[in-house]
Tab-separated table of C-alpha atoms and ligand atoms in Angstrom:
chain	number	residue	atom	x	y	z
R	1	UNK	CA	13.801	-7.555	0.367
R	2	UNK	CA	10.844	-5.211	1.456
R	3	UNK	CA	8.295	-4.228	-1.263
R	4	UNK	CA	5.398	-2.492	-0.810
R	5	UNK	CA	2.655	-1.792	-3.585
R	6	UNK	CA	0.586	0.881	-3.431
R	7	UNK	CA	-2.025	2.614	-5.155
R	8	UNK	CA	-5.894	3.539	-5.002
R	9	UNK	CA	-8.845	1.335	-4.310
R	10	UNK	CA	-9.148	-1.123	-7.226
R	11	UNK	CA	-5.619	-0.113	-8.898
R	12	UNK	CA	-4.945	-3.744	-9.162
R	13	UNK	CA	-2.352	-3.974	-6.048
R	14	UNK	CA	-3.715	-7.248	-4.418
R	15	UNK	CA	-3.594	-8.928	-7.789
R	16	UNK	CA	-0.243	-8.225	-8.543
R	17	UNK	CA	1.076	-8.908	-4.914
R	18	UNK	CA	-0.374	-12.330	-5.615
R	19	UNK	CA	1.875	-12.607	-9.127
R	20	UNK	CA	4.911	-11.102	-7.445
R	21	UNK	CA	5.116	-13.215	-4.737
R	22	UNK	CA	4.455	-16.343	-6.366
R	23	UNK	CA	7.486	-14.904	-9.123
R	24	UNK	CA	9.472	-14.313	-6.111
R	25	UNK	CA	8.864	-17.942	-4.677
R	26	UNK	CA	9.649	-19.544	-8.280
R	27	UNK	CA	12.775	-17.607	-8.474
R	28	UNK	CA	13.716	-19.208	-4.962
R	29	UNK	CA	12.930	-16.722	-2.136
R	30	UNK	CA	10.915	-17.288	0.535
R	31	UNK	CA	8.232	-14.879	0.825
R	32	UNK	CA	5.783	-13.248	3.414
R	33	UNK	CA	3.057	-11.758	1.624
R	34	UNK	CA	1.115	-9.188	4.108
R	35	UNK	CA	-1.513	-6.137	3.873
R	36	UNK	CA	-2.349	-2.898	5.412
R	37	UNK	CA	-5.095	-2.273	7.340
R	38	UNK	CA	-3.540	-5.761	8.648
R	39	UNK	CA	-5.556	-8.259	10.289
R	40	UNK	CA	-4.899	-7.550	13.837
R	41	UNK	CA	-6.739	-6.242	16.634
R	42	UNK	CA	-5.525	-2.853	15.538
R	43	UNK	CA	-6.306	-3.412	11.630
R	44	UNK	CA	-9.595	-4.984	12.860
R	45	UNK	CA	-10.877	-1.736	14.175
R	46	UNK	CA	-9.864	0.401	11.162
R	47	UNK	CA	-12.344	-2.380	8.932
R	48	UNK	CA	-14.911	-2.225	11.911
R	49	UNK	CA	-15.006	1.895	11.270
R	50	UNK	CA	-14.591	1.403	7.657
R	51	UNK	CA	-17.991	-0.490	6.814
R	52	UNK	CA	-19.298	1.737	9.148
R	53	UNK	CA	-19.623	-0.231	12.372
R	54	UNK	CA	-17.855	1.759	14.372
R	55	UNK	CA	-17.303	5.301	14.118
R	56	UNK	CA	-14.623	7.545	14.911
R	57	UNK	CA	-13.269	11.095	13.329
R	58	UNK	CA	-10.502	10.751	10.400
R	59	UNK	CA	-7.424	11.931	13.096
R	60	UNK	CA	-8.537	8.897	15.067
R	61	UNK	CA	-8.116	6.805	12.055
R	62	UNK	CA	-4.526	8.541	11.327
R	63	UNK	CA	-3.606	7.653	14.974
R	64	UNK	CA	-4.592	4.134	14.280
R	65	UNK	CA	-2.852	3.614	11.048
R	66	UNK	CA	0.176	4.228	12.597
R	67	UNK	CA	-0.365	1.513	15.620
R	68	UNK	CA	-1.168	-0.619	13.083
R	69	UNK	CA	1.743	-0.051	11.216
R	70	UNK	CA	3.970	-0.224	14.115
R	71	UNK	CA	2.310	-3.721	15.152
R	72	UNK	CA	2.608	-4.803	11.826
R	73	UNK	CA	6.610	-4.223	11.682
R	74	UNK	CA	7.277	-5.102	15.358
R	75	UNK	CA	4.484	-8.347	16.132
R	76	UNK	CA	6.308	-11.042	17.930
R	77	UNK	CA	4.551	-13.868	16.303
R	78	UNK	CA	4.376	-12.339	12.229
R	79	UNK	CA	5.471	-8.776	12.457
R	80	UNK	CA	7.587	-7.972	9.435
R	81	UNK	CA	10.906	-7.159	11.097
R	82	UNK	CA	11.139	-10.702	12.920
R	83	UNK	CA	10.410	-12.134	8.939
R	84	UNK	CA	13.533	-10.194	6.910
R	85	UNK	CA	15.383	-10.947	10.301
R	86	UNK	CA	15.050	-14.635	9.440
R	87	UNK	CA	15.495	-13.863	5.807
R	88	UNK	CA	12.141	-14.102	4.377
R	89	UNK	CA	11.436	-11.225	1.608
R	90	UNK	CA	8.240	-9.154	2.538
R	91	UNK	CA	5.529	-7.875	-0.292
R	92	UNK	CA	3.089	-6.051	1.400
R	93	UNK	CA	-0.306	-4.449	-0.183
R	94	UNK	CA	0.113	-0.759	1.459
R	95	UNK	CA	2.261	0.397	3.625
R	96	UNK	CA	2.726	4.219	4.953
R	97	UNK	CA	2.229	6.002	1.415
R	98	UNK	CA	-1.132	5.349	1.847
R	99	UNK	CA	-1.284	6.778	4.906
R	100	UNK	CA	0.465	10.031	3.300
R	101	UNK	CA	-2.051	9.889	0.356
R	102	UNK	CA	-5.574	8.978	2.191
R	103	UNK	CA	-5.203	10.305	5.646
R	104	UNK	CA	-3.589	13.583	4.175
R	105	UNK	CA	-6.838	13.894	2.095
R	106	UNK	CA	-8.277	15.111	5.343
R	107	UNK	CA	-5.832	16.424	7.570
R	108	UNK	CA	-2.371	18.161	6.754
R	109	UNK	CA	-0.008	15.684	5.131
R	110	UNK	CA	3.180	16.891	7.142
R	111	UNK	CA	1.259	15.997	10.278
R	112	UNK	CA	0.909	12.433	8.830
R	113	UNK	CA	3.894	12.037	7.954
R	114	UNK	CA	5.713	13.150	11.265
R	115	UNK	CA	3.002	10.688	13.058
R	116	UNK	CA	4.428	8.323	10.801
R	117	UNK	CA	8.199	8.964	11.696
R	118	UNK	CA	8.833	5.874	14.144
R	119	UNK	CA	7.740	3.426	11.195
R	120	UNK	CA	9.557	5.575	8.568
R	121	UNK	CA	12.836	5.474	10.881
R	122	UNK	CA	12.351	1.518	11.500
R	123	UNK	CA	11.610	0.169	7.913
R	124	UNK	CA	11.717	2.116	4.009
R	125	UNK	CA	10.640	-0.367	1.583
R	126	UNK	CA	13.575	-1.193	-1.081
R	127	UNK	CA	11.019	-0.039	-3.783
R	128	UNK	CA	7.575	1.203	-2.920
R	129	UNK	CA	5.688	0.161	-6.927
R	130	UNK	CA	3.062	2.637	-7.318
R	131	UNK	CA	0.422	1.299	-9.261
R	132	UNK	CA	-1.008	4.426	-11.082
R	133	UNK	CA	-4.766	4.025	-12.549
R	134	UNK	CA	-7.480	6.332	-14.067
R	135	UNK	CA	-9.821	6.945	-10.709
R	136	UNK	CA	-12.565	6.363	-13.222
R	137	UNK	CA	-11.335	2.859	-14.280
R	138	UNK	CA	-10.577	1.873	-10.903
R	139	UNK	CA	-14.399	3.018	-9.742
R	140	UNK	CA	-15.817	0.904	-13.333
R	141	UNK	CA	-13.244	-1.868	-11.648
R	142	UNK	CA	-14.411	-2.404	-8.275
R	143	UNK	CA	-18.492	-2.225	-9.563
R	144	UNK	CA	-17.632	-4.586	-12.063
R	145	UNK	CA	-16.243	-7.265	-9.319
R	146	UNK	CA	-19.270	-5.360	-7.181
R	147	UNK	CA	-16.993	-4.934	-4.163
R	148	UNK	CA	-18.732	-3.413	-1.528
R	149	UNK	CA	-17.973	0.198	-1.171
R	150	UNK	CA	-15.108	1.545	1.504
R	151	UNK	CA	-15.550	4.941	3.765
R	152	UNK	CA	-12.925	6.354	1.147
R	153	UNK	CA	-14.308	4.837	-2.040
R	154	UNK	CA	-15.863	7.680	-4.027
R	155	UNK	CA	-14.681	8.887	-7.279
R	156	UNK	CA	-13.785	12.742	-6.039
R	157	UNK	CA	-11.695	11.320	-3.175
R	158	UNK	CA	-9.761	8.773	-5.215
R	159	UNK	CA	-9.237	12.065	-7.545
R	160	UNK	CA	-7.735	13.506	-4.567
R	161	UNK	CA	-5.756	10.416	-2.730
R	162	UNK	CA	-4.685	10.021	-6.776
R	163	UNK	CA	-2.733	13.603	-6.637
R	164	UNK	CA	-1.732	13.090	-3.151
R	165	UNK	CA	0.446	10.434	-3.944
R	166	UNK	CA	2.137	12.410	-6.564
R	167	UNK	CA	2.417	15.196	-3.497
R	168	UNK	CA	3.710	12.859	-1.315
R	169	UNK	CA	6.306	11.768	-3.309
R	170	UNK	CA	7.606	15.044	-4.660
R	171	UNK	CA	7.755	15.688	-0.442
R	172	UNK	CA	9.765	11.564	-0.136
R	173	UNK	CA	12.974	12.632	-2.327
R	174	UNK	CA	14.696	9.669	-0.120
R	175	UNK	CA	12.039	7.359	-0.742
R	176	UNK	CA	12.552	4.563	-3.682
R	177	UNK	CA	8.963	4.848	-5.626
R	178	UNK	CA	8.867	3.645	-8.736
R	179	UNK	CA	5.486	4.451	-11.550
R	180	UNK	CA	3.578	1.799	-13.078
R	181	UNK	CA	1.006	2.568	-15.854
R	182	UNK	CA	-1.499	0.054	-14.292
R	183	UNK	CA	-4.144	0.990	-17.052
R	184	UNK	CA	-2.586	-1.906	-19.045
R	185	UNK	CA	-3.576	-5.225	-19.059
R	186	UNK	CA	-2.962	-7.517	-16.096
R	187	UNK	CA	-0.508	-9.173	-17.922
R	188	UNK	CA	1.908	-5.978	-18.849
R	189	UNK	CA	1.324	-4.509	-15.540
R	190	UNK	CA	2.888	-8.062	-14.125
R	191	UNK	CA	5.723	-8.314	-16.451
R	192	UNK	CA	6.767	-4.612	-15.491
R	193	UNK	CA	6.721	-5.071	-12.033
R	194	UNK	CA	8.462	-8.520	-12.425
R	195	UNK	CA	11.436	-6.405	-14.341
R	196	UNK	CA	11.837	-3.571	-11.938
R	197	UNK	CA	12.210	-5.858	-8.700
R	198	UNK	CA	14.260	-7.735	-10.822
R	199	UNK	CA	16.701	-5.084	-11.382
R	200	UNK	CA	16.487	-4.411	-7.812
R	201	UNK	CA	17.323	-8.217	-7.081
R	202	UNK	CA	20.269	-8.221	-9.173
R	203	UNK	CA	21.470	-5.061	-7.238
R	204	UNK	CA	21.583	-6.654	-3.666
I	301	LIG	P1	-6.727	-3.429	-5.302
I	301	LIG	O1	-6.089	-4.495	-4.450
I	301	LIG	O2	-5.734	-2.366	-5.700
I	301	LIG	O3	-7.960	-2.841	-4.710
I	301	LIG	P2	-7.486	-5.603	-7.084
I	301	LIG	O4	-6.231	-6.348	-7.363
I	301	LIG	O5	-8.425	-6.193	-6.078
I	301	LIG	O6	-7.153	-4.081	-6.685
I	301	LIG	O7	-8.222	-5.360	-8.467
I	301	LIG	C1	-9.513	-4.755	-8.541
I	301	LIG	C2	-10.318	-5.417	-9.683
I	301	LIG	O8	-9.690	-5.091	-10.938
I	301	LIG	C3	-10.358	-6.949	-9.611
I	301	LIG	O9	-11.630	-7.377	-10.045
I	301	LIG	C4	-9.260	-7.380	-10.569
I	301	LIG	O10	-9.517	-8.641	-11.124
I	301	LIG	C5	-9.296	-6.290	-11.627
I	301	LIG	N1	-7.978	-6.006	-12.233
I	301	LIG	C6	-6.761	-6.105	-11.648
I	301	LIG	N2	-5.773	-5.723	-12.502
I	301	LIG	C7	-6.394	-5.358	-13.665
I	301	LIG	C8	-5.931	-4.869	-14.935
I	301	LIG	N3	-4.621	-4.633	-15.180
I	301	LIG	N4	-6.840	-4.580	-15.878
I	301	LIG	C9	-8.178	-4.768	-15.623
I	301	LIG	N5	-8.683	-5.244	-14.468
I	301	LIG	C10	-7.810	-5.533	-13.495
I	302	LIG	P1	-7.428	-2.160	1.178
I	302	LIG	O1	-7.938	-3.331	1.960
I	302	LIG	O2	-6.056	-2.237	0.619
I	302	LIG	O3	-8.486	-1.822	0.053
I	302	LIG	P2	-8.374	-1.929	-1.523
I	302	LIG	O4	-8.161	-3.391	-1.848
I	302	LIG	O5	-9.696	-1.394	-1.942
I	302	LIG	O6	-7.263	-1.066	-1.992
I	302	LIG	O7	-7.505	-0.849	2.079
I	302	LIG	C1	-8.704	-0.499	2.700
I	302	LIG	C2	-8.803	0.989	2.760
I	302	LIG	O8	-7.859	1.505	3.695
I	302	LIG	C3	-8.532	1.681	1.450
I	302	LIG	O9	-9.648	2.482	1.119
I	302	LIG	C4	-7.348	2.574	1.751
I	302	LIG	C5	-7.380	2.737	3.241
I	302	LIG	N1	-6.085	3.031	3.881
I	302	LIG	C6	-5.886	4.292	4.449
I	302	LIG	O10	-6.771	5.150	4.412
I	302	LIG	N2	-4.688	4.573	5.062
I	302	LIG	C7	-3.689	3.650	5.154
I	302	LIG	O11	-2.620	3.942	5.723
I	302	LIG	C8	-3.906	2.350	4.577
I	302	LIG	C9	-2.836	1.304	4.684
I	302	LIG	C10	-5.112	2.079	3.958
């Protein structure tokens, strides 16, 4: 199984990648719990230009998404096709919807999404859960636990990368996404997310 979660900054997709893979490992799967930017070389320089230590123009950073997605799904020593080759379910925290969302924020989505095609063509998640919040609650989020800031952490462009998900997927029709209301509690959001990869278990 290959799950990705996605949503914006401070939806709550790190904190239910934690619950869903440790529901995943109770129920008996082994489980490879990963993230995008990843921590690679590749992912390294995306954080590097991120807090602002490097900088480079946003079709740069498109180009190096996908390398970083392609390193993430074809590493030797962790990429993700070597784990479900050995059997091992992955959950990752982003994967190329977020690409789709953020990077089309700047540029034209189409272009991202044909940069995108060798990762597309490789690996489609089983379900991609899309983690829908208020980009006001997710901003009142991330002050609360007074995260520090990311290049694409203002309230107008979460706005935006909000409806560009909804664009993207209207554009994905072969895509499995599935909706959660992730303005519930932590709780709710779990047990929903815990049901629909359920239903997807019982499938396979
Ligand atoms: P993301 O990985 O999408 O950026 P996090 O999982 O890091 O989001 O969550 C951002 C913040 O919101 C954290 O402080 C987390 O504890 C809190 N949080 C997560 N889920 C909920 C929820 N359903 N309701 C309220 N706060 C939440
Ligand atoms: P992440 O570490 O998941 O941050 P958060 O926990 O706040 O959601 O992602 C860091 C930033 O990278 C985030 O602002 C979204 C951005 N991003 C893109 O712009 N394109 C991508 O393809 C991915 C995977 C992430």
């Amino acid at each position: 199984m290959f799950v990705a979660l996605e949503g914006i900054d401070g939806s709550g997709k790190s904190t239910q990648a934690r619950h869903l893979t440790s529901w995943m490992k109770e129920s008996g799967f082994q489980v490879y719990p990963t993230f995008e930017p990843t921590d690679g070389p590749v992912g390294s320089l995306i954080r590097n230009i991120f807090s602002g230590r490097i900088e480079a123009d946003h079709r740069t950073i498109a180009g190096l998404f996908v390398a970083d997605r392609l390193d993430h799904l074809l590493n030797k020593t962790n990429g993700i096709l070597g784990k479900l080759e050995q059997g091992i379910s992955v959950i990752t925290d982003r994967y190329y919807l977020s690409s789709f969302a953020y990077q089309g924020a700047h540029m034209d989505m189409d272009w991202v999404i044909k940069a995108n095609a060798q990762s597309i063509q490789l690996l489609r998640p089983d379900i991609n859960l899309f983690i829908d919040v208020a980009p006001e609650a997710s901003m009142e989020r991330m002050q609360k636990s007074r995260r520090a800031a990311d290049l694409y952490e203002t309230l107008e462009n979460l706005k935006k990368v909000r409806e560009n998900f909804f664009k993207a997927f209207d554009q994905l029709p072969q895509e499995k996404i599935v909706i959660i209301d992730g303005n519930q509690s932590e709780e709710k959001v779990r047990a929903e997310i815990v049901r629909e990869v359920g239903k997807l278990i019982e499938r396979i």
